[in-house]
């Protein structure tokens, strides 16, 4: 029987297990990368494991999120990351070098290999044929310390692309928005999307990367494209031809499902507030006034995206009342467009140029005004993520965004009367690696520098026999990690300080949460109730660590998002599911809950009797943890588990 691309890569990297969907498989990893907002914790955990040097072939520490230096905290983190990379053998990408995924695509990603990144948009590298998975920091730390990476083998779904995009106004962003419209934010849970079909060759690597990047919003484990002549062309252009290998599915490869998508039929699309799957055609929103436009992010900040935007802006002026913010994805892209005077074109039109970083995407500046409409070429429009709670954030392609900025309203870009330049993929990218510091051989003299905001890591106690706790919050479906552990300029600087950042847990939903948790902790701790797809969105393990620090023992939900579930386990918090989803109605905020005999339930049946003391009722919850995950929970998390394995 023939193999698909995912099976080929998994097979060549398998450390243990079988490639049977739903069963655990251990993988050897080629590259691990971190970014600063998740990286400080990852590297502190790596230090705590006590290994002298990273044991993966390639480790890279990027700085791109926490870039507003309003006091000492962020630059201290950057210095810590630089020194810790030097100490343990990682490359360091300096602040200003660009957004991790864009830089990784240009500088390191290679077809046929596997990367883990401590960021949910790591699948960006799937555009080049690299199998790349977003993980929590502790998973990354243990892999850098030499462990295989274990995951539950996902199902492989083929997205069969037919036809051709009717460029120039229909772009790769419209393709992934259309897929999100069809499949929703939970449509990819437990799945890897493998792209194939005749339409693949119509897309270049950075267009493919836009699609795999935003596959994260489907809840997918990752997405991947074949490696073909277009991949070879891109790798040659970025000076890394030697990294090319051909990678394609066998003719008789099998998939758990095949979804056909005709590129020719796709039109300009837009995601409405407040979810990336709330997608409609742009023309259906004609006339919606726009206050702000942001172009960039790891989804749409390539040279091609910037060049196309500049061609639309050329000779025009941003509409009165609109703010246009642009952040190119990497220093290289920035330099390329500067050399071609395209930054000048953008500035002339009225764009406010930002540095090559995440910026407004994660609420680091650029927040919209009260109740304003912001259209962004980014990937997430969760309520409040922009920094403004009552803002209305839409997501669209960079060129559609440029049109809205000039016209001051949403309209079909094809009917705007504006012109767009024809894009010819460059044979040679401008290459500049001066902001990537390679690992040092002799690290004996390197001193790791920690600023005063960098606090010790937090670890949970081993699992007890009985959990008696208060239900502090009952939530609906699709709760995001932004809801659980908000980011933005006020919170992000505390990523290295768990006691402080825990004050912000659920603050956007219930500002009393952390205080109530402190009171509940004295009486045994707390539980949170969730609906479907609990914890969707980012990989930030702070959404597990900080609630754990506040006394969270378990989350009982209808279903979980992959990375957040793994993070809960890694920090010793039980992810439980309602055995009967209708029991969701039998528990409310404020109820006191007892789960007796927890260890036995976990180890033997994975069925837990939940007694609701307040209501005098009982219902059942289940878990689906494998043996390793059970042990991790028993020990109080992956760190104590890993340390014990070493002894
Ligand atoms: C995001 O887009 O939400 C982030 C910020 O990049 C996160 C990582 C983080 O919270 O640090 C992600 O996507 O994983
Ligand atoms: Fe940065 Fe936004 Fe991409 Fe997250 S989604 S890595 S915040 S640009």
XYZ file of C-alpha atoms and ligand atoms in Angstrom:
669
model
C 0.000 0.000 0.000
C 1.301 3.441 -0.910
C 2.108 6.125 1.615
C 0.987 9.705 1.955
C 3.520 12.451 2.761
C 2.723 12.482 6.464
C 3.257 8.723 6.763
C 6.566 8.989 4.901
C 7.888 11.663 7.254
C 6.555 9.955 10.377
C 8.037 6.630 9.264
C 11.504 8.089 8.773
C 11.368 9.830 12.173
C 9.645 7.190 14.251
C 11.181 6.430 17.643
C 8.386 4.111 18.798
C 4.739 3.259 18.240
C 2.712 2.507 15.149
C 1.228 4.913 12.644
C -2.300 4.022 13.641
C -4.605 7.012 14.138
C -5.532 7.487 17.786
C -2.491 5.658 19.188
C 0.664 7.257 20.664
C 3.682 7.627 18.420
C 7.141 8.900 19.395
C 9.067 10.999 16.861
C 12.682 12.106 16.519
C 12.740 15.842 15.908
C 15.086 17.761 13.594
C 14.422 21.294 14.765
C 12.930 22.949 17.831
C 12.267 26.653 17.892
C 10.961 29.003 20.514
C 9.715 32.569 20.476
C 10.226 35.027 23.303
C 6.713 35.006 24.803
C 6.747 31.245 25.291
C 10.528 30.849 25.129
C 11.532 32.244 28.502
C 9.481 29.569 30.262
C 10.708 26.882 27.841
C 14.333 27.702 28.476
C 13.817 27.954 32.253
C 12.313 24.474 32.085
C 15.175 23.245 29.916
C 17.592 24.572 32.536
C 15.625 22.825 35.281
C 15.935 19.475 33.466
C 19.676 19.903 33.870
C 21.179 19.045 30.454
C 24.412 20.742 29.251
C 23.513 21.263 25.608
C 20.491 20.862 23.379
C 20.273 17.376 21.921
C 18.349 18.172 18.743
C 20.220 18.882 15.474
C 18.871 22.446 15.338
C 17.442 24.754 17.995
C 16.547 28.386 17.360
C 15.392 31.022 19.835
C 13.446 33.848 18.189
C 12.402 37.226 19.587
C 9.320 38.678 17.925
C 6.345 39.000 20.293
C 7.350 40.964 23.367
C 8.851 43.900 21.530
C 7.370 46.914 23.289
C 10.057 47.928 25.708
C 8.061 50.152 28.020
C 10.315 49.156 30.934
C 13.133 46.732 31.766
C 11.093 43.517 31.577
C 11.072 42.728 27.866
C 14.692 43.677 27.169
C 15.695 41.619 30.213
C 13.879 38.649 28.710
C 15.638 39.214 25.395
C 19.012 39.238 27.161
C 18.115 36.073 29.064
C 17.143 34.354 25.801
C 20.339 35.451 24.089
C 22.555 34.211 26.904
C 20.649 30.992 27.441
C 20.857 30.204 23.699
C 24.604 30.814 23.839
C 24.919 28.596 26.901
C 22.998 25.609 25.574
C 23.798 25.586 21.865
C 20.877 27.294 20.115
C 20.839 29.859 17.328
C 19.544 33.233 18.491
C 17.464 35.404 16.191
C 17.829 38.945 17.494
C 14.943 41.333 18.071
C 14.293 43.039 14.753
C 15.098 39.960 12.688
C 11.439 39.169 12.199
C 8.518 36.927 13.048
C 9.711 33.435 13.929
C 7.673 31.565 11.308
C 8.558 33.850 8.428
C 12.253 33.847 9.359
C 12.262 30.090 9.880
C 10.728 29.567 6.454
C 13.411 31.722 4.868
C 16.401 30.529 6.891
C 15.951 27.026 8.282
C 12.847 25.094 7.191
C 13.485 22.080 4.966
C 11.211 19.524 3.301
C 10.970 16.055 4.778
C 12.088 17.139 8.244
C 10.123 17.681 11.438
C 10.050 20.904 13.464
C 8.416 21.668 16.767
C 7.802 25.275 17.686
C 6.457 26.792 20.880
C 3.857 28.664 18.904
C 0.627 27.448 17.354
C 1.515 28.821 13.915
C 4.595 26.637 13.542
C 2.731 24.787 10.715
C 3.727 27.746 8.501
C 6.750 25.619 7.582
C 4.374 23.064 6.078
C 4.406 25.342 3.039
C 7.890 24.095 2.278
C 7.052 20.435 2.992
C 8.364 20.395 6.561
C 6.117 18.674 9.045
C 5.884 21.289 11.759
C 3.861 21.170 14.924
C 3.029 23.782 17.548
C 3.645 22.603 21.107
C 3.756 23.889 24.659
C 7.098 25.023 26.055
C 7.627 22.035 28.315
C 7.173 19.594 25.445
C 9.773 21.570 23.516
C 12.137 21.629 26.513
C 11.989 17.854 27.009
C 12.605 17.245 23.305
C 15.585 19.623 23.367
C 16.796 17.576 26.336
C 16.772 14.440 24.186
C 13.324 12.867 24.565
C 11.305 11.854 21.512
C 8.160 13.880 20.920
C 5.032 11.907 21.608
C 1.717 12.657 20.028
C -1.485 10.812 19.300
C -1.294 9.770 15.662
C -3.716 12.087 13.828
C -5.892 11.160 10.889
C -4.520 12.378 7.576
C -7.023 14.274 5.455
C -6.199 15.181 1.869
C -7.255 18.540 0.560
C -7.357 17.955 -3.159
C -6.740 21.242 -4.935
C -8.063 21.624 -8.453
C -7.966 24.490 -10.907
C -6.109 27.781 -10.502
C -6.568 30.893 -8.420
C -7.973 33.712 -10.508
C -5.319 36.102 -9.313
C -4.561 38.936 -8.699
C -7.323 39.782 -6.218
C -7.949 36.225 -5.087
C -5.107 34.996 -2.904
C -3.957 32.127 -0.699
C -5.597 33.892 2.260
C -8.951 33.549 0.524
C -8.288 29.833 0.085
C -7.727 29.216 3.784
C -10.650 31.459 4.725
C -12.859 29.361 2.455
C -11.574 26.182 4.127
C -12.313 27.713 7.545
C -15.801 28.616 6.373
C -16.415 25.015 5.410
C -14.706 23.165 8.256
C -14.900 25.612 11.251
C -12.421 26.154 14.089
C -12.878 22.608 15.345
C -12.907 20.912 11.952
C -9.242 19.949 12.150
C -8.973 18.566 15.681
C -7.086 15.252 15.599
C -6.220 15.741 11.920
C -3.341 16.671 9.648
C -4.286 18.303 6.374
C -2.122 17.174 3.476
C -2.519 19.238 0.322
C -2.354 17.556 -3.036
C -3.868 17.583 -6.496
C -3.129 19.459 -9.689
C -3.859 22.857 -8.087
C -0.791 22.590 -5.809
C 1.587 23.710 -8.531
C -0.362 26.929 -8.952
C 0.820 28.069 -5.510
C 4.344 29.150 -4.596
C 5.956 28.420 -1.224
C 4.944 31.604 0.572
C 1.365 31.231 -0.664
C 1.356 27.646 0.580
C 2.757 28.868 3.894
C -0.188 31.263 4.312
C -2.505 28.282 3.980
C -0.626 25.971 6.352
C -0.135 28.827 8.821
C -3.822 29.447 9.206
C -4.573 25.744 9.271
C -3.869 26.303 12.986
C -7.252 28.018 13.166
C -8.906 24.761 12.092
C -7.540 23.160 15.259
C -5.448 20.834 13.082
C -2.258 19.208 14.349
C -0.577 20.622 11.261
C -0.905 21.052 7.494
C 1.635 20.199 4.825
C 2.266 20.637 1.102
C 4.370 18.397 -1.150
C 7.918 19.468 -1.987
C 8.156 20.017 -5.741
C 9.798 22.200 -8.368
C 8.280 25.332 -6.813
C 9.782 24.365 -3.458
C 13.132 23.887 -5.171
C 12.792 27.297 -6.787
C 12.113 28.987 -3.442
C 14.948 27.190 -1.658
C 17.335 28.168 -4.442
C 16.142 31.778 -4.211
C 16.813 31.913 -0.470
C 20.251 30.366 -1.014
C 19.469 26.890 0.366
C 19.104 24.692 -2.698
C 20.955 21.897 -0.900
C 18.020 21.553 1.528
C 15.647 20.507 -1.242
C 14.326 16.971 -1.514
C 11.354 15.857 -3.534
C 8.396 14.833 -1.434
C 5.113 13.591 -2.736
C 2.406 11.135 -1.836
C 2.428 7.754 -3.563
C -0.200 7.372 -6.263
C -2.107 4.815 -4.206
C -1.710 6.628 -0.870
C -4.705 6.433 1.435
C -6.373 9.138 3.473
C -9.065 9.099 6.123
C -10.976 11.623 4.046
C -10.517 13.576 0.808
C -11.893 17.088 0.461
C -12.041 18.601 -3.031
C -11.424 22.301 -3.428
C -11.591 24.050 -6.764
C -9.286 27.074 -6.595
C -10.957 28.603 -9.641
C -14.226 28.983 -7.742
C -12.764 30.895 -4.811
C -13.529 34.573 -4.423
C -12.313 37.266 -2.008
C -13.378 36.214 1.490
C -13.442 37.828 4.921
C -13.813 36.526 8.496
C -16.201 38.584 10.583
C -15.921 39.226 14.316
C -15.127 37.314 16.535
C -13.959 34.030 15.062
C -11.712 33.074 12.114
C -14.409 30.698 10.845
C -17.132 33.317 10.694
C -16.340 33.688 6.996
C -18.421 35.287 4.232
C -17.690 36.737 0.814
C -16.318 40.266 0.897
C -18.991 41.472 -1.467
C -21.685 40.580 1.090
C -20.255 43.184 3.494
C -20.056 45.994 0.953
C -20.236 49.418 2.559
C -19.055 48.483 6.074
C -16.992 51.448 7.303
C -13.427 50.738 8.378
C -11.390 52.609 11.016
C -8.180 50.637 11.041
C -6.310 48.300 8.701
C -3.335 46.166 9.765
C -1.239 44.264 7.246
C 1.368 41.666 8.185
C 1.606 38.900 10.842
C 3.055 35.443 10.343
C 0.175 34.676 7.951
C 0.686 37.402 5.403
C 3.988 39.239 5.673
C 6.054 37.700 2.888
C 7.849 39.624 0.184
C 5.015 38.769 -2.191
C 2.352 40.066 0.228
C 4.240 43.308 0.818
C 4.970 43.860 -2.843
C 1.331 43.329 -3.786
C 0.183 45.743 -1.079
C 2.664 48.390 -2.235
C 1.413 48.063 -5.793
C -2.159 48.777 -4.655
C -1.126 51.704 -2.459
C 1.116 53.242 -5.128
C 0.169 56.830 -5.873
C -2.903 56.678 -3.615
C -3.708 58.003 -0.180
C -5.129 56.191 2.863
C -8.743 57.292 3.390
C -9.511 59.955 5.932
C -10.323 58.391 9.284
C -8.429 55.162 8.533
C -5.206 54.121 10.229
C -3.058 51.773 8.175
C -0.356 49.812 9.994
C 2.076 47.525 8.177
C 4.563 45.069 9.659
C 6.746 43.145 7.179
C 7.531 39.618 8.379
C 11.287 39.643 8.424
C 14.300 41.883 8.229
C 15.092 40.362 4.860
C 11.631 41.152 3.502
C 11.892 44.656 4.952
C 15.240 45.184 3.288
C 14.006 43.818 -0.030
C 11.012 46.127 -0.154
C 13.168 49.025 1.024
C 15.720 48.432 -1.711
C 12.887 48.593 -4.233
C 11.560 51.801 -2.616
C 8.321 50.051 -1.752
C 8.493 51.199 1.867
C 8.654 54.692 0.446
C 5.506 53.943 -1.588
C 3.747 52.687 1.541
C 4.797 55.676 3.628
C 3.760 58.051 0.863
C 0.277 56.524 0.864
C 0.097 57.131 4.620
C 1.008 53.733 6.071
C 2.444 53.655 9.559
C 5.380 51.272 9.236
C 5.987 48.956 12.195
C 8.993 46.804 12.957
C 9.239 43.209 11.748
C 7.425 41.610 14.662
C 3.993 40.342 15.757
C 2.862 43.792 16.900
C -0.907 44.464 16.833
C -1.672 40.785 16.108
C -1.125 40.040 19.773
C -2.190 43.415 21.100
C 1.348 44.781 21.328
C 0.395 48.261 20.229
C -1.912 49.260 17.423
C -5.133 48.680 19.369
C -8.247 50.000 17.603
C -10.367 52.719 19.196
C -13.636 52.099 21.075
C -16.104 50.040 19.060
C -13.964 50.575 15.949
C -13.767 48.279 12.939
C -10.303 46.894 12.229
C -9.601 44.707 9.203
C -6.403 42.713 9.424
C -4.478 40.306 7.238
C -3.810 38.327 10.445
C -5.136 34.954 11.557
C -7.125 35.510 14.751
C -9.929 37.915 15.545
C -11.009 36.672 18.966
C -12.880 39.240 20.997
C -10.522 41.517 22.882
C -7.301 40.067 21.393
C -6.531 43.362 19.636
C -6.361 45.091 23.018
C -9.783 46.751 22.642
C -12.629 44.758 24.144
C -15.417 46.251 22.060
C -13.532 46.438 18.746
C -14.842 44.556 15.679
C -11.947 42.741 14.041
C -12.250 41.216 10.549
C -9.653 39.112 8.702
C -8.910 39.389 4.975
C -6.060 39.113 2.483
C -3.326 41.771 2.384
C -4.518 43.143 -0.959
C -8.143 43.310 0.167
C -6.916 45.103 3.299
C -4.994 47.613 1.174
C -8.151 48.337 -0.814
C -10.207 48.905 2.357
C -7.516 51.251 3.704
C -7.706 53.390 0.587
C -11.493 53.345 0.241
C -12.368 53.561 3.954
C -14.867 50.744 3.654
C -15.220 47.080 2.850
C -15.848 46.410 -0.826
C -15.100 43.739 -3.389
C -11.473 44.499 -4.364
C -12.272 43.439 -7.938
C -14.791 46.276 -8.143
C -12.583 48.913 -6.501
C -11.118 50.334 -9.691
C -7.674 50.037 -8.100
C -4.731 48.443 -9.858
C -2.498 45.677 -8.624
C 0.938 44.753 -9.969
C 1.671 41.355 -11.464
C 3.895 39.344 -9.151
C 6.910 37.530 -10.511
C 8.549 35.284 -7.947
C 12.133 36.470 -7.454
C 14.925 34.144 -8.551
C 17.033 35.480 -5.750
C 15.943 36.756 -2.366
C 18.081 39.299 -0.565
C 19.914 37.271 2.056
C 21.144 38.713 5.320
C 21.950 36.521 8.301
C 23.659 39.148 10.421
C 20.921 39.005 13.055
C 21.194 35.272 13.568
C 23.822 34.391 16.126
C 25.028 30.808 15.649
C 25.631 28.465 18.595
C 29.020 28.626 20.275
C 31.321 25.636 20.664
C 32.881 26.701 23.932
C 30.162 27.749 26.325
C 32.152 27.492 29.528
C 32.427 31.251 29.975
C 28.833 32.082 29.031
C 26.809 33.475 31.923
C 23.017 33.256 31.730
C 21.611 36.645 32.734
C 18.208 36.784 34.442
C 16.448 40.061 35.201
C 14.356 40.557 38.355
C 11.070 39.785 36.522
C 12.264 36.262 35.743
C 10.919 34.117 38.556
C 11.296 30.447 39.398
C 9.115 27.985 37.537
C 5.999 26.590 39.199
C 5.332 22.885 39.633
C 2.217 21.125 40.920
C 2.101 18.648 43.819
C 1.636 14.990 42.854
C -1.979 13.944 42.282
C -3.944 13.351 45.488
C -6.515 10.641 46.184
C -9.440 13.028 46.292
C -10.236 16.330 44.607
C -12.663 18.562 46.461
C -13.066 21.861 44.697
C -15.335 24.727 43.751
C -16.543 25.305 40.198
C -15.190 28.790 39.688
C -16.371 29.311 36.139
C -18.733 27.712 33.655
C -17.945 28.550 30.053
C -19.397 27.933 26.584
C -17.890 26.454 23.396
C -14.605 27.439 21.701
C -13.038 29.173 24.708
C -9.647 30.435 23.509
C -6.333 30.565 25.295
C -6.662 34.346 24.886
C -9.766 34.051 27.097
C -7.949 31.903 29.639
C -4.636 33.750 29.709
C -4.869 37.067 27.881
C -1.842 38.545 26.106
C -1.390 42.175 25.048
C 0.987 44.868 26.193
C -0.126 44.846 29.844
C 0.116 41.092 30.387
C 2.732 39.730 27.967
C 5.703 41.192 29.879
C 4.866 38.850 32.780
C 5.380 35.645 30.811
C 8.476 34.907 32.948
C 6.662 35.653 36.193
C 3.906 33.139 36.953
C 2.754 34.631 40.300
C 2.177 37.976 38.606
C 0.675 36.738 35.323
C -1.747 34.491 37.224
C -3.546 37.651 38.395
C -4.802 38.014 34.814
C -6.263 34.519 34.352
C -9.743 34.815 32.755
C -9.602 38.567 33.427
C -11.432 39.395 30.195
C -14.343 37.143 31.172
C -14.410 37.498 34.947
C -12.114 40.006 36.630
C -12.707 38.369 40.045
C -11.385 34.973 38.940
C -7.870 35.092 40.384
C -9.061 36.456 43.719
C -11.826 33.893 43.967
C -9.301 31.201 43.067
C -7.075 32.287 45.964
C -10.008 31.893 48.381
C -11.007 28.561 46.820
C -7.414 27.320 47.098
C -7.630 27.498 50.880
C -10.625 25.152 50.728
C -9.117 22.654 48.299
C -8.835 24.387 44.946
C -10.989 24.897 41.879
C -12.455 23.352 38.724
C -13.527 25.011 35.481
C -16.351 23.788 33.238
C -16.013 24.179 29.476
C -17.993 23.390 26.322
C -16.639 22.076 23.001
C -13.068 22.778 21.808
C -11.908 24.198 25.144
C -8.537 25.987 24.860
C -8.471 26.601 21.103
C -5.897 28.977 19.702
C -2.380 29.505 20.912
C 0.223 27.155 22.324
C 0.853 29.335 25.379
C 1.345 26.953 28.275
C 0.708 29.885 30.593
C -2.981 29.108 30.017
C -2.294 25.881 31.930
C 0.494 26.930 34.329
C -1.151 30.076 35.698
C -4.537 28.427 36.456
C -2.620 25.478 37.967
C -0.702 27.958 40.127
C -4.074 29.354 41.252
C -5.227 25.884 42.349
C -6.954 24.440 39.262
C -7.192 20.636 39.551
C -9.274 19.762 36.522
C -11.182 21.158 33.579
C -14.382 19.281 32.744
C -15.362 20.068 29.156
C -17.233 18.567 26.228
C -14.005 18.455 24.182
C -10.517 19.996 24.135
C -8.172 21.637 21.642
C -4.990 19.605 21.120
C -2.200 21.867 22.359
C -4.065 23.137 25.385
C -5.003 19.616 26.432
C -1.339 18.596 26.206
C -0.369 21.644 28.252
C -2.910 20.832 30.976
C -1.466 17.315 31.238
C 2.081 18.679 31.248
C 1.238 20.740 34.313
C -0.680 18.039 36.147
C -4.202 19.366 35.508
C -6.752 16.685 34.593
C -8.550 17.254 31.273
C -11.876 15.487 31.836
C -14.749 15.127 29.415
C -18.427 14.814 30.200
C -19.266 11.172 29.531
C -22.696 12.356 28.593
C -22.460 15.892 27.139
C -25.929 16.738 28.445
C -24.536 16.557 32.003
C -23.003 19.947 31.215
C -26.356 21.275 32.441
C -25.989 19.554 35.807
C -23.180 21.719 37.077
C -23.000 25.458 37.684
C -20.627 28.144 38.799
C -20.298 28.047 42.597
C -21.085 24.308 42.945
C -18.820 22.247 45.186
C -17.559 19.090 43.545
C -15.898 15.950 44.878
C -14.017 13.403 42.786
C -13.061 10.494 45.041
C -10.540 7.821 44.256
C -9.014 9.909 41.478
C -5.793 7.941 41.086
C -7.606 4.649 40.820
C -10.120 6.042 38.347
C -7.257 7.445 36.263
C -5.159 4.296 36.271
C -7.925 1.702 35.878
C -11.112 2.824 34.147
C -10.600 6.510 33.271
C -14.193 6.994 34.395
C -14.665 9.418 37.267
C -17.750 9.770 39.459
C -18.325 13.487 39.946
C -20.390 14.284 43.014
C -22.040 17.665 42.951
C -22.375 18.431 46.665
C -24.331 21.620 46.066
C -26.969 19.985 43.880
C -26.846 16.581 45.537
C -26.362 14.857 42.172
C -23.709 12.680 40.536
C -22.548 12.399 36.936
C -19.634 10.778 35.162
C -16.605 12.208 33.435
C -13.997 10.358 31.417
C -10.410 10.848 30.293
C -8.530 9.278 27.380
C -4.940 9.496 28.536
C -2.285 6.994 27.499
C 0.031 5.337 30.031
C 2.711 7.998 29.802
C 0.175 10.798 30.242
C -1.346 9.017 33.246
C 2.081 8.836 34.878
C 2.677 12.501 34.122
C -0.566 13.459 35.883
C 0.244 11.216 38.865
C 3.655 12.876 39.278
C 2.199 16.396 39.083
C 3.383 17.173 35.548
C 5.969 16.534 32.857
C 8.834 18.240 34.654
C 8.748 16.043 37.775
C 8.086 13.058 35.468
C 11.115 13.855 33.270
C 13.381 14.432 36.240
C 12.365 11.095 37.708
C 13.025 9.312 34.400
C 16.574 10.659 34.507
C 17.258 9.386 38.039
C -0.708 33.833 19.237
O -0.779 34.102 18.051
O -1.702 33.699 19.971
C 0.673 33.667 19.854
C 0.913 34.816 20.732
O 1.633 33.656 18.833
C 0.706 32.322 20.609
C 1.915 32.096 21.404
C 1.931 32.839 22.705
O 0.891 32.998 23.345
O 3.023 33.249 23.110
C 0.507 31.119 19.691
O -0.061 31.223 18.642
O 0.866 30.000 20.096
Fe 2.892 36.480 16.129
Fe 0.379 36.858 15.495
Fe 1.752 34.983 14.293
Fe 1.060 34.674 16.861
S -0.317 34.792 15.128
S 3.080 34.274 15.930
S 1.201 36.790 17.563
S 2.140 37.180 14.165
